[in-house]
PDB file of N, CA and C in Angstrom:
ATOM      1  N   MET R  12      -0.354   5.499 -40.755  1.00 89.00           N
ATOM      2  CA  MET R  12       0.201   4.526 -39.841  1.00 89.00           C
ATOM      3  C   MET R  12       0.974   5.216 -38.714  1.00 89.00           C
ATOM      4  N   LEU R  13       1.679   6.270 -39.071  1.00 90.00           N
ATOM      5  CA  LEU R  13       2.453   7.008 -38.073  1.00 90.00           C
ATOM      6  C   LEU R  13       1.524   7.647 -37.031  1.00 90.00           C
ATOM      7  N   ILE R  14       0.388   8.130 -37.471  1.00 93.00           N
ATOM      8  CA  ILE R  14      -0.576   8.741 -36.547  1.00 93.00           C
ATOM      9  C   ILE R  14      -1.098   7.704 -35.555  1.00 93.00           C
ATOM     10  N   ALA R  15      -1.374   6.516 -36.018  1.00 92.00           N
ATOM     11  CA  ALA R  15      -1.856   5.448 -35.133  1.00 92.00           C
ATOM     12  C   ALA R  15      -0.785   5.082 -34.105  1.00 92.00           C
ATOM     13  N   VAL R  16       0.457   5.004 -34.507  1.00 94.00           N
ATOM     14  CA  VAL R  16       1.553   4.675 -33.584  1.00 94.00           C
ATOM     15  C   VAL R  16       1.704   5.768 -32.529  1.00 94.00           C
ATOM     16  N   VAL R  17       1.622   7.029 -32.928  1.00 94.00           N
ATOM     17  CA  VAL R  17       1.738   8.137 -31.985  1.00 94.00           C
ATOM     18  C   VAL R  17       0.575   8.127 -31.002  1.00 94.00           C
ATOM     19  N   LEU R  18      -0.632   7.878 -31.465  1.00 95.00           N
ATOM     20  CA  LEU R  18      -1.788   7.829 -30.567  1.00 95.00           C
ATOM     21  C   LEU R  18      -1.693   6.670 -29.579  1.00 95.00           C
ATOM     22  N   ILE R  19      -1.268   5.522 -30.038  1.00 96.00           N
ATOM     23  CA  ILE R  19      -1.106   4.360 -29.148  1.00 96.00           C
ATOM     24  C   ILE R  19      -0.004   4.624 -28.125  1.00 96.00           C
ATOM     25  N   ALA R  20       1.090   5.230 -28.563  1.00 96.00           N
ATOM     26  CA  ALA R  20       2.177   5.562 -27.643  1.00 96.00           C
ATOM     27  C   ALA R  20       1.708   6.566 -26.593  1.00 96.00           C
ATOM     28  N   THR R  21       0.888   7.519 -26.981  1.00 96.00           N
ATOM     29  CA  THR R  21       0.355   8.506 -26.036  1.00 96.00           C
ATOM     30  C   THR R  21      -0.526   7.831 -24.989  1.00 96.00           C
ATOM     31  N   VAL R  22      -1.373   6.926 -25.417  1.00 96.00           N
ATOM     32  CA  VAL R  22      -2.244   6.212 -24.486  1.00 96.00           C
ATOM     33  C   VAL R  22      -1.417   5.347 -23.534  1.00 96.00           C
ATOM     34  N   LEU R  23      -0.415   4.647 -24.028  1.00 96.00           N
ATOM     35  CA  LEU R  23       0.439   3.813 -23.189  1.00 96.00           C
ATOM     36  C   LEU R  23       1.239   4.648 -22.192  1.00 96.00           C
ATOM     37  N   LEU R  24       1.723   5.801 -22.626  1.00 96.00           N
ATOM     38  CA  LEU R  24       2.460   6.681 -21.727  1.00 96.00           C
ATOM     39  C   LEU R  24       1.545   7.208 -20.617  1.00 96.00           C
ATOM     40  N   ARG R  25       0.349   7.582 -20.957  1.00 96.00           N
ATOM     41  CA  ARG R  25      -0.618   8.054 -19.955  1.00 96.00           C
ATOM     42  C   ARG R  25      -0.940   6.940 -18.959  1.00 96.00           C
ATOM     43  N   PHE R  26      -1.168   5.744 -19.442  1.00 96.00           N
ATOM     44  CA  PHE R  26      -1.451   4.600 -18.567  1.00 96.00           C
ATOM     45  C   PHE R  26      -0.279   4.339 -17.624  1.00 96.00           C
ATOM     46  N   THR R  27       0.943   4.422 -18.130  1.00 96.00           N
ATOM     47  CA  THR R  27       2.137   4.195 -17.313  1.00 96.00           C
ATOM     48  C   THR R  27       2.267   5.254 -16.227  1.00 96.00           C
ATOM     49  N   ILE R  28       2.033   6.502 -16.567  1.00 96.00           N
ATOM     50  CA  ILE R  28       2.144   7.583 -15.585  1.00 96.00           C
ATOM     51  C   ILE R  28       1.090   7.445 -14.498  1.00 96.00           C
ATOM     52  N   VAL R  29      -0.135   7.140 -14.869  1.00 95.00           N
ATOM     53  CA  VAL R  29      -1.206   6.977 -13.881  1.00 95.00           C
ATOM     54  C   VAL R  29      -0.934   5.777 -12.973  1.00 95.00           C
ATOM     55  N   THR R  30      -0.476   4.679 -13.546  1.00 92.00           N
ATOM     56  CA  THR R  30      -0.162   3.488 -12.749  1.00 92.00           C
ATOM     57  C   THR R  30       0.951   3.777 -11.749  1.00 92.00           C
ATOM     58  N   ALA R  31       1.995   4.459 -12.175  1.00 93.00           N
ATOM     59  CA  ALA R  31       3.100   4.801 -11.278  1.00 93.00           C
ATOM     60  C   ALA R  31       2.638   5.747 -10.164  1.00 93.00           C
ATOM     61  N   ALA R  32       1.808   6.716 -10.495  1.00 94.00           N
ATOM     62  CA  ALA R  32       1.315   7.658  -9.484  1.00 94.00           C
ATOM     63  C   ALA R  32       0.446   6.961  -8.442  1.00 94.00           C
ATOM     64  N   VAL R  33      -0.433   6.075  -8.886  1.00 91.00           N
ATOM     65  CA  VAL R  33      -1.296   5.341  -7.946  1.00 91.00           C
ATOM     66  C   VAL R  33      -0.459   4.440  -7.050  1.00 91.00           C
ATOM     67  N   TYR R  34       0.535   3.784  -7.604  1.00 90.00           N
ATOM     68  CA  TYR R  34       1.398   2.906  -6.805  1.00 90.00           C
ATOM     69  C   TYR R  34       2.140   3.707  -5.735  1.00 90.00           C
ATOM     70  N   LEU R  35       2.645   4.876  -6.099  1.00 90.00           N
ATOM     71  CA  LEU R  35       3.390   5.689  -5.138  1.00 90.00           C
ATOM     72  C   LEU R  35       2.483   6.311  -4.078  1.00 90.00           C
ATOM     73  N   LEU R  36       1.201   6.479  -4.359  1.00 89.00           N
ATOM     74  CA  LEU R  36       0.275   7.040  -3.379  1.00 89.00           C
ATOM     75  C   LEU R  36      -0.210   6.012  -2.357  1.00 89.00           C
ATOM     76  N   LEU R  37      -0.048   4.725  -2.643  1.00 87.00           N
ATOM     77  CA  LEU R  37      -0.480   3.691  -1.706  1.00 87.00           C
ATOM     78  C   LEU R  37       0.402   3.717  -0.466  1.00 87.00           C
ATOM     79  N   PRO R  38      -0.171   3.471   0.720  1.00 87.00           N
ATOM     80  CA  PRO R  38       0.653   3.422   1.930  1.00 87.00           C
ATOM     81  C   PRO R  38       1.631   2.264   1.862  1.00 87.00           C
ATOM     82  N   ARG R  39       2.749   2.412   2.552  1.00 85.00           N
ATOM     83  CA  ARG R  39       3.788   1.398   2.496  1.00 85.00           C
ATOM     84  C   ARG R  39       3.950   0.716   3.848  1.00 85.00           C
ATOM     85  N   GLY R  40       3.983  -0.594   3.832  1.00 82.00           N
ATOM     86  CA  GLY R  40       4.284  -1.361   5.023  1.00 82.00           C
ATOM     87  C   GLY R  40       3.087  -1.744   5.860  1.00 82.00           C
ATOM     88  N   PRO R  41       3.363  -2.317   7.032  1.00 87.00           N
ATOM     89  CA  PRO R  41       2.298  -2.860   7.870  1.00 87.00           C
ATOM     90  C   PRO R  41       1.605  -1.830   8.752  1.00 87.00           C
ATOM     91  N   ALA R  42       2.028  -0.589   8.746  1.00 87.00           N
ATOM     92  CA  ALA R  42       1.413   0.420   9.606  1.00 87.00           C
ATOM     93  C   ALA R  42       0.149   0.981   8.964  1.00 87.00           C
ATOM     94  N   CYS R  43      -0.865   1.198   9.790  1.00 88.00           N
ATOM     95  CA  CYS R  43      -2.124   1.783   9.319  1.00 88.00           C
ATOM     96  C   CYS R  43      -1.895   3.246   8.964  1.00 88.00           C
ATOM     97  N   PRO R  44      -2.370   3.709   7.807  1.00 86.00           N
ATOM     98  CA  PRO R  44      -2.177   5.117   7.448  1.00 86.00           C
ATOM     99  C   PRO R  44      -3.005   6.080   8.298  1.00 86.00           C
ATOM    100  N   ARG R  45      -4.039   5.587   8.962  1.00 87.00           N
ATOM    101  CA  ARG R  45      -4.873   6.451   9.812  1.00 87.00           C
ATOM    102  C   ARG R  45      -4.314   6.586  11.223  1.00 87.00           C
ATOM    103  N   CYS R  46      -4.083   5.435  11.885  1.00 87.00           N
ATOM    104  CA  CYS R  46      -3.731   5.484  13.308  1.00 87.00           C
ATOM    105  C   CYS R  46      -2.311   5.016  13.614  1.00 87.00           C
ATOM    106  N   GLY R  47      -1.610   4.394  12.682  1.00 84.00           N
ATOM    107  CA  GLY R  47      -0.226   3.990  12.891  1.00 84.00           C
ATOM    108  C   GLY R  47      -0.049   2.631  13.554  1.00 84.00           C
ATOM    109  N   VAL R  48      -1.124   1.948  13.878  1.00 88.00           N
ATOM    110  CA  VAL R  48      -1.043   0.623  14.489  1.00 88.00           C
ATOM    111  C   VAL R  48      -0.760  -0.418  13.410  1.00 88.00           C
ATOM    112  N   GLU R  49      -0.128  -1.502  13.807  1.00 89.00           N
ATOM    113  CA  GLU R  49       0.169  -2.565  12.841  1.00 89.00           C
ATOM    114  C   GLU R  49      -1.137  -3.189  12.340  1.00 89.00           C
ATOM    115  N   THR R  50      -1.205  -3.385  11.035  1.00 89.00           N
ATOM    116  CA  THR R  50      -2.400  -3.956  10.417  1.00 89.00           C
ATOM    117  C   THR R  50      -2.194  -5.443  10.154  1.00 89.00           C
ATOM    118  N   GLY R  51      -3.287  -6.151   9.975  1.00 88.00           N
ATOM    119  CA  GLY R  51      -3.223  -7.557   9.636  1.00 88.00           C
ATOM    120  C   GLY R  51      -3.372  -7.748   8.136  1.00 88.00           C
ATOM    121  N   MET R  52      -2.669  -8.721   7.602  1.00 87.00           N
ATOM    122  CA  MET R  52      -2.738  -8.960   6.169  1.00 87.00           C
ATOM    123  C   MET R  52      -3.882  -9.923   5.861  1.00 87.00           C
ATOM    124  N   ILE R  53      -4.664  -9.597   4.838  1.00 88.00           N
ATOM    125  CA  ILE R  53      -5.726 -10.467   4.352  1.00 88.00           C
ATOM    126  C   ILE R  53      -5.166 -11.176   3.129  1.00 88.00           C
ATOM    127  N   ARG R  54      -5.144 -12.481   3.166  1.00 87.00           N
ATOM    128  CA  ARG R  54      -4.514 -13.239   2.079  1.00 87.00           C
ATOM    129  C   ARG R  54      -5.475 -13.438   0.916  1.00 87.00           C
ATOM    130  N   HIS R  55      -4.989 -13.092  -0.272  1.00 83.00           N
ATOM    131  CA  HIS R  55      -5.710 -13.288  -1.522  1.00 83.00           C
ATOM    132  C   HIS R  55      -4.768 -13.993  -2.488  1.00 83.00           C
ATOM    133  N   PRO R  56      -4.980 -15.276  -2.776  1.00 84.00           N
ATOM    134  CA  PRO R  56      -4.075 -15.988  -3.679  1.00 84.00           C
ATOM    135  C   PRO R  56      -4.023 -15.369  -5.075  1.00 84.00           C
ATOM    136  N   VAL R  57      -5.159 -14.884  -5.569  1.00 86.00           N
ATOM    137  CA  VAL R  57      -5.186 -14.303  -6.913  1.00 86.00           C
ATOM    138  C   VAL R  57      -4.436 -12.968  -6.927  1.00 86.00           C
ATOM    139  N   LEU R  58      -4.684 -12.124  -5.915  1.00 82.00           N
ATOM    140  CA  LEU R  58      -4.001 -10.838  -5.838  1.00 82.00           C
ATOM    141  C   LEU R  58      -2.497 -11.022  -5.714  1.00 82.00           C
ATOM    142  N   ARG R  59      -2.077 -12.022  -4.954  1.00 85.00           N
ATOM    143  CA  ARG R  59      -0.648 -12.285  -4.794  1.00 85.00           C
ATOM    144  C   ARG R  59       0.028 -12.650  -6.103  1.00 85.00           C
ATOM    145  N   ARG R  60      -0.667 -13.367  -6.944  1.00 88.00           N
ATOM    146  CA  ARG R  60      -0.071 -13.773  -8.222  1.00 88.00           C
ATOM    147  C   ARG R  60      -0.119 -12.665  -9.258  1.00 88.00           C
ATOM    148  N   LEU R  61      -1.218 -11.890  -9.262  1.00 89.00           N
ATOM    149  CA  LEU R  61      -1.345 -10.816 -10.249  1.00 89.00           C
ATOM    150  C   LEU R  61      -0.503  -9.596  -9.898  1.00 89.00           C
ATOM    151  N   LEU R  62      -0.536  -9.195  -8.640  1.00 86.00           N
ATOM    152  CA  LEU R  62       0.190  -8.007  -8.185  1.00 86.00           C
ATOM    153  C   LEU R  62       1.039  -8.347  -6.958  1.00 86.00           C
ATOM    154  N   PRO R  63       2.207  -8.946  -7.143  1.00 87.00           N
ATOM    155  CA  PRO R  63       2.999  -9.392  -5.995  1.00 87.00           C
ATOM    156  C   PRO R  63       3.569  -8.245  -5.150  1.00 87.00           C
ATOM    157  N   ALA R  64       3.601  -7.025  -5.662  1.00 86.00           N
ATOM    158  CA  ALA R  64       4.139  -5.897  -4.901  1.00 86.00           C
ATOM    159  C   ALA R  64       3.105  -5.288  -3.959  1.00 86.00           C
ATOM    160  N   LEU R  65       1.841  -5.742  -4.014  1.00 88.00           N
ATOM    161  CA  LEU R  65       0.781  -5.184  -3.184  1.00 88.00           C
ATOM    162  C   LEU R  65       0.228  -6.239  -2.238  1.00 88.00           C
ATOM    163  N   GLU R  66      -0.316  -5.773  -1.129  1.00 89.00           N
ATOM    164  CA  GLU R  66      -1.011  -6.675  -0.211  1.00 89.00           C
ATOM    165  C   GLU R  66      -2.258  -5.984   0.326  1.00 89.00           C
ATOM    166  N   HIS R  67      -3.268  -6.777   0.652  1.00 88.00           N
ATOM    167  CA  HIS R  67      -4.518  -6.264   1.203  1.00 88.00           C
ATOM    168  C   HIS R  67      -4.381  -6.286   2.710  1.00 88.00           C
ATOM    169  N   ARG R  68      -4.619  -5.136   3.369  1.00 91.00           N
ATOM    170  CA  ARG R  68      -4.424  -5.031   4.811  1.00 91.00           C
ATOM    171  C   ARG R  68      -5.680  -4.513   5.495  1.00 91.00           C
ATOM    172  N   TRP R  69      -5.795  -4.816   6.788  1.00 90.00           N
ATOM    173  CA  TRP R  69      -6.932  -4.412   7.594  1.00 90.00           C
ATOM    174  C   TRP R  69      -6.449  -4.032   8.985  1.00 90.00           C
ATOM    175  N   CYS R  70      -6.897  -2.871   9.465  1.00 90.00           N
ATOM    176  CA  CYS R  70      -6.528  -2.399  10.802  1.00 90.00           C
ATOM    177  C   CYS R  70      -7.599  -2.836  11.794  1.00 90.00           C
ATOM    178  N   LEU R  71      -7.183  -3.523  12.823  1.00 88.00           N
ATOM    179  CA  LEU R  71      -8.129  -3.994  13.838  1.00 88.00           C
ATOM    180  C   LEU R  71      -8.607  -2.867  14.748  1.00 88.00           C
ATOM    181  N   GLU R  72      -7.811  -1.807  14.864  1.00 88.00           N
ATOM    182  CA  GLU R  72      -8.166  -0.745  15.795  1.00 88.00           C
ATOM    183  C   GLU R  72      -9.159   0.261  15.210  1.00 88.00           C
ATOM    184  N   CYS R  73      -8.880   0.782  14.007  1.00 89.00           N
ATOM    185  CA  CYS R  73      -9.760   1.825  13.464  1.00 89.00           C
ATOM    186  C   CYS R  73     -10.656   1.320  12.329  1.00 89.00           C
ATOM    187  N   GLY R  74     -10.428   0.097  11.845  1.00 87.00           N
ATOM    188  CA  GLY R  74     -11.288  -0.475  10.823  1.00 87.00           C
ATOM    189  C   GLY R  74     -10.887  -0.178   9.390  1.00 87.00           C
ATOM    190  N   TRP R  75      -9.741   0.510   9.184  1.00 88.00           N
ATOM    191  CA  TRP R  75      -9.299   0.806   7.818  1.00 88.00           C
ATOM    192  C   TRP R  75      -8.934  -0.490   7.113  1.00 88.00           C
ATOM    193  N   ASN R  76      -9.300  -0.600   5.836  1.00 89.00           N
ATOM    194  CA  ASN R  76      -8.824  -1.714   5.032  1.00 89.00           C
ATOM    195  C   ASN R  76      -8.545  -1.208   3.632  1.00 89.00           C
ATOM    196  N   GLY R  77      -7.565  -1.809   2.986  1.00 88.00           N
ATOM    197  CA  GLY R  77      -7.213  -1.384   1.643  1.00 88.00           C
ATOM    198  C   GLY R  77      -5.905  -2.001   1.194  1.00 88.00           C
ATOM    199  N   LEU R  78      -5.453  -1.565   0.038  1.00 88.00           N
ATOM    200  CA  LEU R  78      -4.208  -2.059  -0.512  1.00 88.00           C
ATOM    201  C   LEU R  78      -3.034  -1.261   0.025  1.00 88.00           C
ATOM    202  N   ALA R  79      -1.911  -1.942   0.196  1.00 89.00           N
ATOM    203  CA  ALA R  79      -0.685  -1.294   0.647  1.00 89.00           C
ATOM    204  C   ALA R  79       0.492  -1.930  -0.079  1.00 89.00           C
ATOM    205  N   ARG R  80       1.559  -1.160  -0.197  1.00 88.00           N
ATOM    206  CA  ARG R  80       2.778  -1.705  -0.786  1.00 88.00           C
ATOM    207  C   ARG R  80       3.476  -2.580   0.255  1.00 88.00           C
ATOM    208  N   ARG R  81       4.202  -3.563  -0.208  1.00 83.00           N
ATOM    209  CA  ARG R  81       4.947  -4.436   0.708  1.00 83.00           C
ATOM    210  C   ARG R  81       6.125  -3.688   1.303  1.00 83.00           C
ATOM    211  N   GLY R  82       6.515  -4.089   2.516  1.00 73.00           N
ATOM    212  CA  GLY R  82       7.674  -3.499   3.165  1.00 73.00           C
ATOM    213  C   GLY R  82       7.394  -2.111   3.679  1.00 73.00           C
ATOM    214  N   GLY R  83       8.452  -1.426   4.071  1.00 55.00           N
ATOM    215  CA  GLY R  83       8.282  -0.038   4.482  1.00 55.00           C
ATOM    216  C   GLY R  83       8.460   0.178   5.959  1.00 55.00           C
ATOM    217  N   ARG R  84       7.908   1.273   6.432  1.00 52.00           N
ATOM    218  CA  ARG R  84       8.117   1.682   7.814  1.00 52.00           C
ATOM    219  C   ARG R  84       7.373   0.782   8.788  1.00 52.00           C
ATOM    220  N   ARG R  85       7.893   0.721   9.979  1.00 52.00           N
ATOM    221  CA  ARG R  85       7.265  -0.053  11.043  1.00 52.00           C
ATOM    222  C   ARG R  85       6.221   0.805  11.738  1.00 52.00           C
ATOM    223  N   PRO R  86       5.233   0.180  12.356  1.00 48.00           N
ATOM    224  CA  PRO R  86       4.212   0.960  13.056  1.00 48.00           C
ATOM    225  C   PRO R  86       4.791   1.701  14.249  1.00 48.00           C
ATOM    226  N   GLN R  87       4.154   2.808  14.615  1.00 52.00           N
ATOM    227  CA  GLN R  87       4.603   3.579  15.757  1.00 52.00           C
ATOM    228  C   GLN R  87       4.361   2.786  17.023  1.00 52.00           C
ATOM    229  N   SER R  88       5.279   2.892  17.943  1.00 49.00           N
ATOM    230  CA  SER R  88       5.163   2.159  19.198  1.00 49.00           C
ATOM    231  C   SER R  88       4.131   2.829  20.096  1.00 49.00           C
ATOM    232  N   ARG R  89       3.307   2.036  20.739  1.00 48.00           N
ATOM    233  CA  ARG R  89       2.285   2.546  21.652  1.00 48.00           C
ATOM    234  C   ARG R  89       2.772   2.525  23.104  1.00 48.00           C
ATOM    235  N   VAL R  90       4.040   2.168  23.330  1.00 41.00           N
ATOM    236  CA  VAL R  90       4.564   2.079  24.681  1.00 41.00           C
ATOM    237  C   VAL R  90       4.903   3.483  25.167  1.00 41.00           C
ATOM    238  N   ILE R  91       4.443   3.807  26.371  1.00 41.00           N
ATOM    239  CA  ILE R  91       4.724   5.108  26.967  1.00 41.00           C
ATOM    240  C   ILE R  91       5.941   4.946  27.865  1.00 41.00           C
ATOM    241  N   SER R  92       6.960   5.747  27.594  1.00 41.00           N
ATOM    242  CA  SER R  92       8.176   5.632  28.390  1.00 41.00           C
ATOM    243  C   SER R  92       7.984   6.342  29.726  1.00 41.00           C
ATOM    244  N   ARG R  93       8.563   5.767  30.753  1.00 46.00           N
ATOM    245  CA  ARG R  93       8.469   6.354  32.093  1.00 46.00           C
ATOM    246  C   ARG R  93       9.668   7.266  32.313  1.00 46.00           C
ATOM    247  N   THR R  94       9.443   8.338  33.033  1.00 53.00           N
ATOM    248  CA  THR R  94      10.554   9.232  33.365  1.00 53.00           C
ATOM    249  C   THR R  94      11.279   8.681  34.570  1.00 53.00           C
ATOM    250  N   ALA R  95      12.572   8.883  34.599  1.00 48.00           N
ATOM    251  CA  ALA R  95      13.394   8.389  35.706  1.00 48.00           C
ATOM    252  C   ALA R  95      13.123   9.222  36.962  1.00 48.00           C
ATOM    253  N   ARG R  96      12.929   8.535  38.068  1.00 48.00           N
ATOM    254  CA  ARG R  96      12.704   9.235  39.328  1.00 48.00           C
ATOM    255  C   ARG R  96      14.034   9.400  40.058  1.00 48.00           C
ATOM    256  N   SER R  97      14.157  10.497  40.772  1.00 45.00           N
ATOM    257  CA  SER R  97      15.400  10.780  41.487  1.00 45.00           C
ATOM    258  C   SER R  97      15.475  10.016  42.780  1.00 45.00           C
TER     259      SER R  97
END
């Protein structure tokens, strides 16, 4: 019985470590991981209920789509600042 408990605990620990690593590797926030432009959220009612910490996103500029963590950094600004003229 002790051997079965140890084996089950090992499998659960491995599953927990892999799940945590995958979650931390997902990009965070509305910025595209490829180009930095703000992405649009694709709404999935089932995904929202099963995994509320994740959202499905799509970049209109480069075409990237995938899962991302909620919140996080803002997209990089595409505005070019002008230099002051004398």
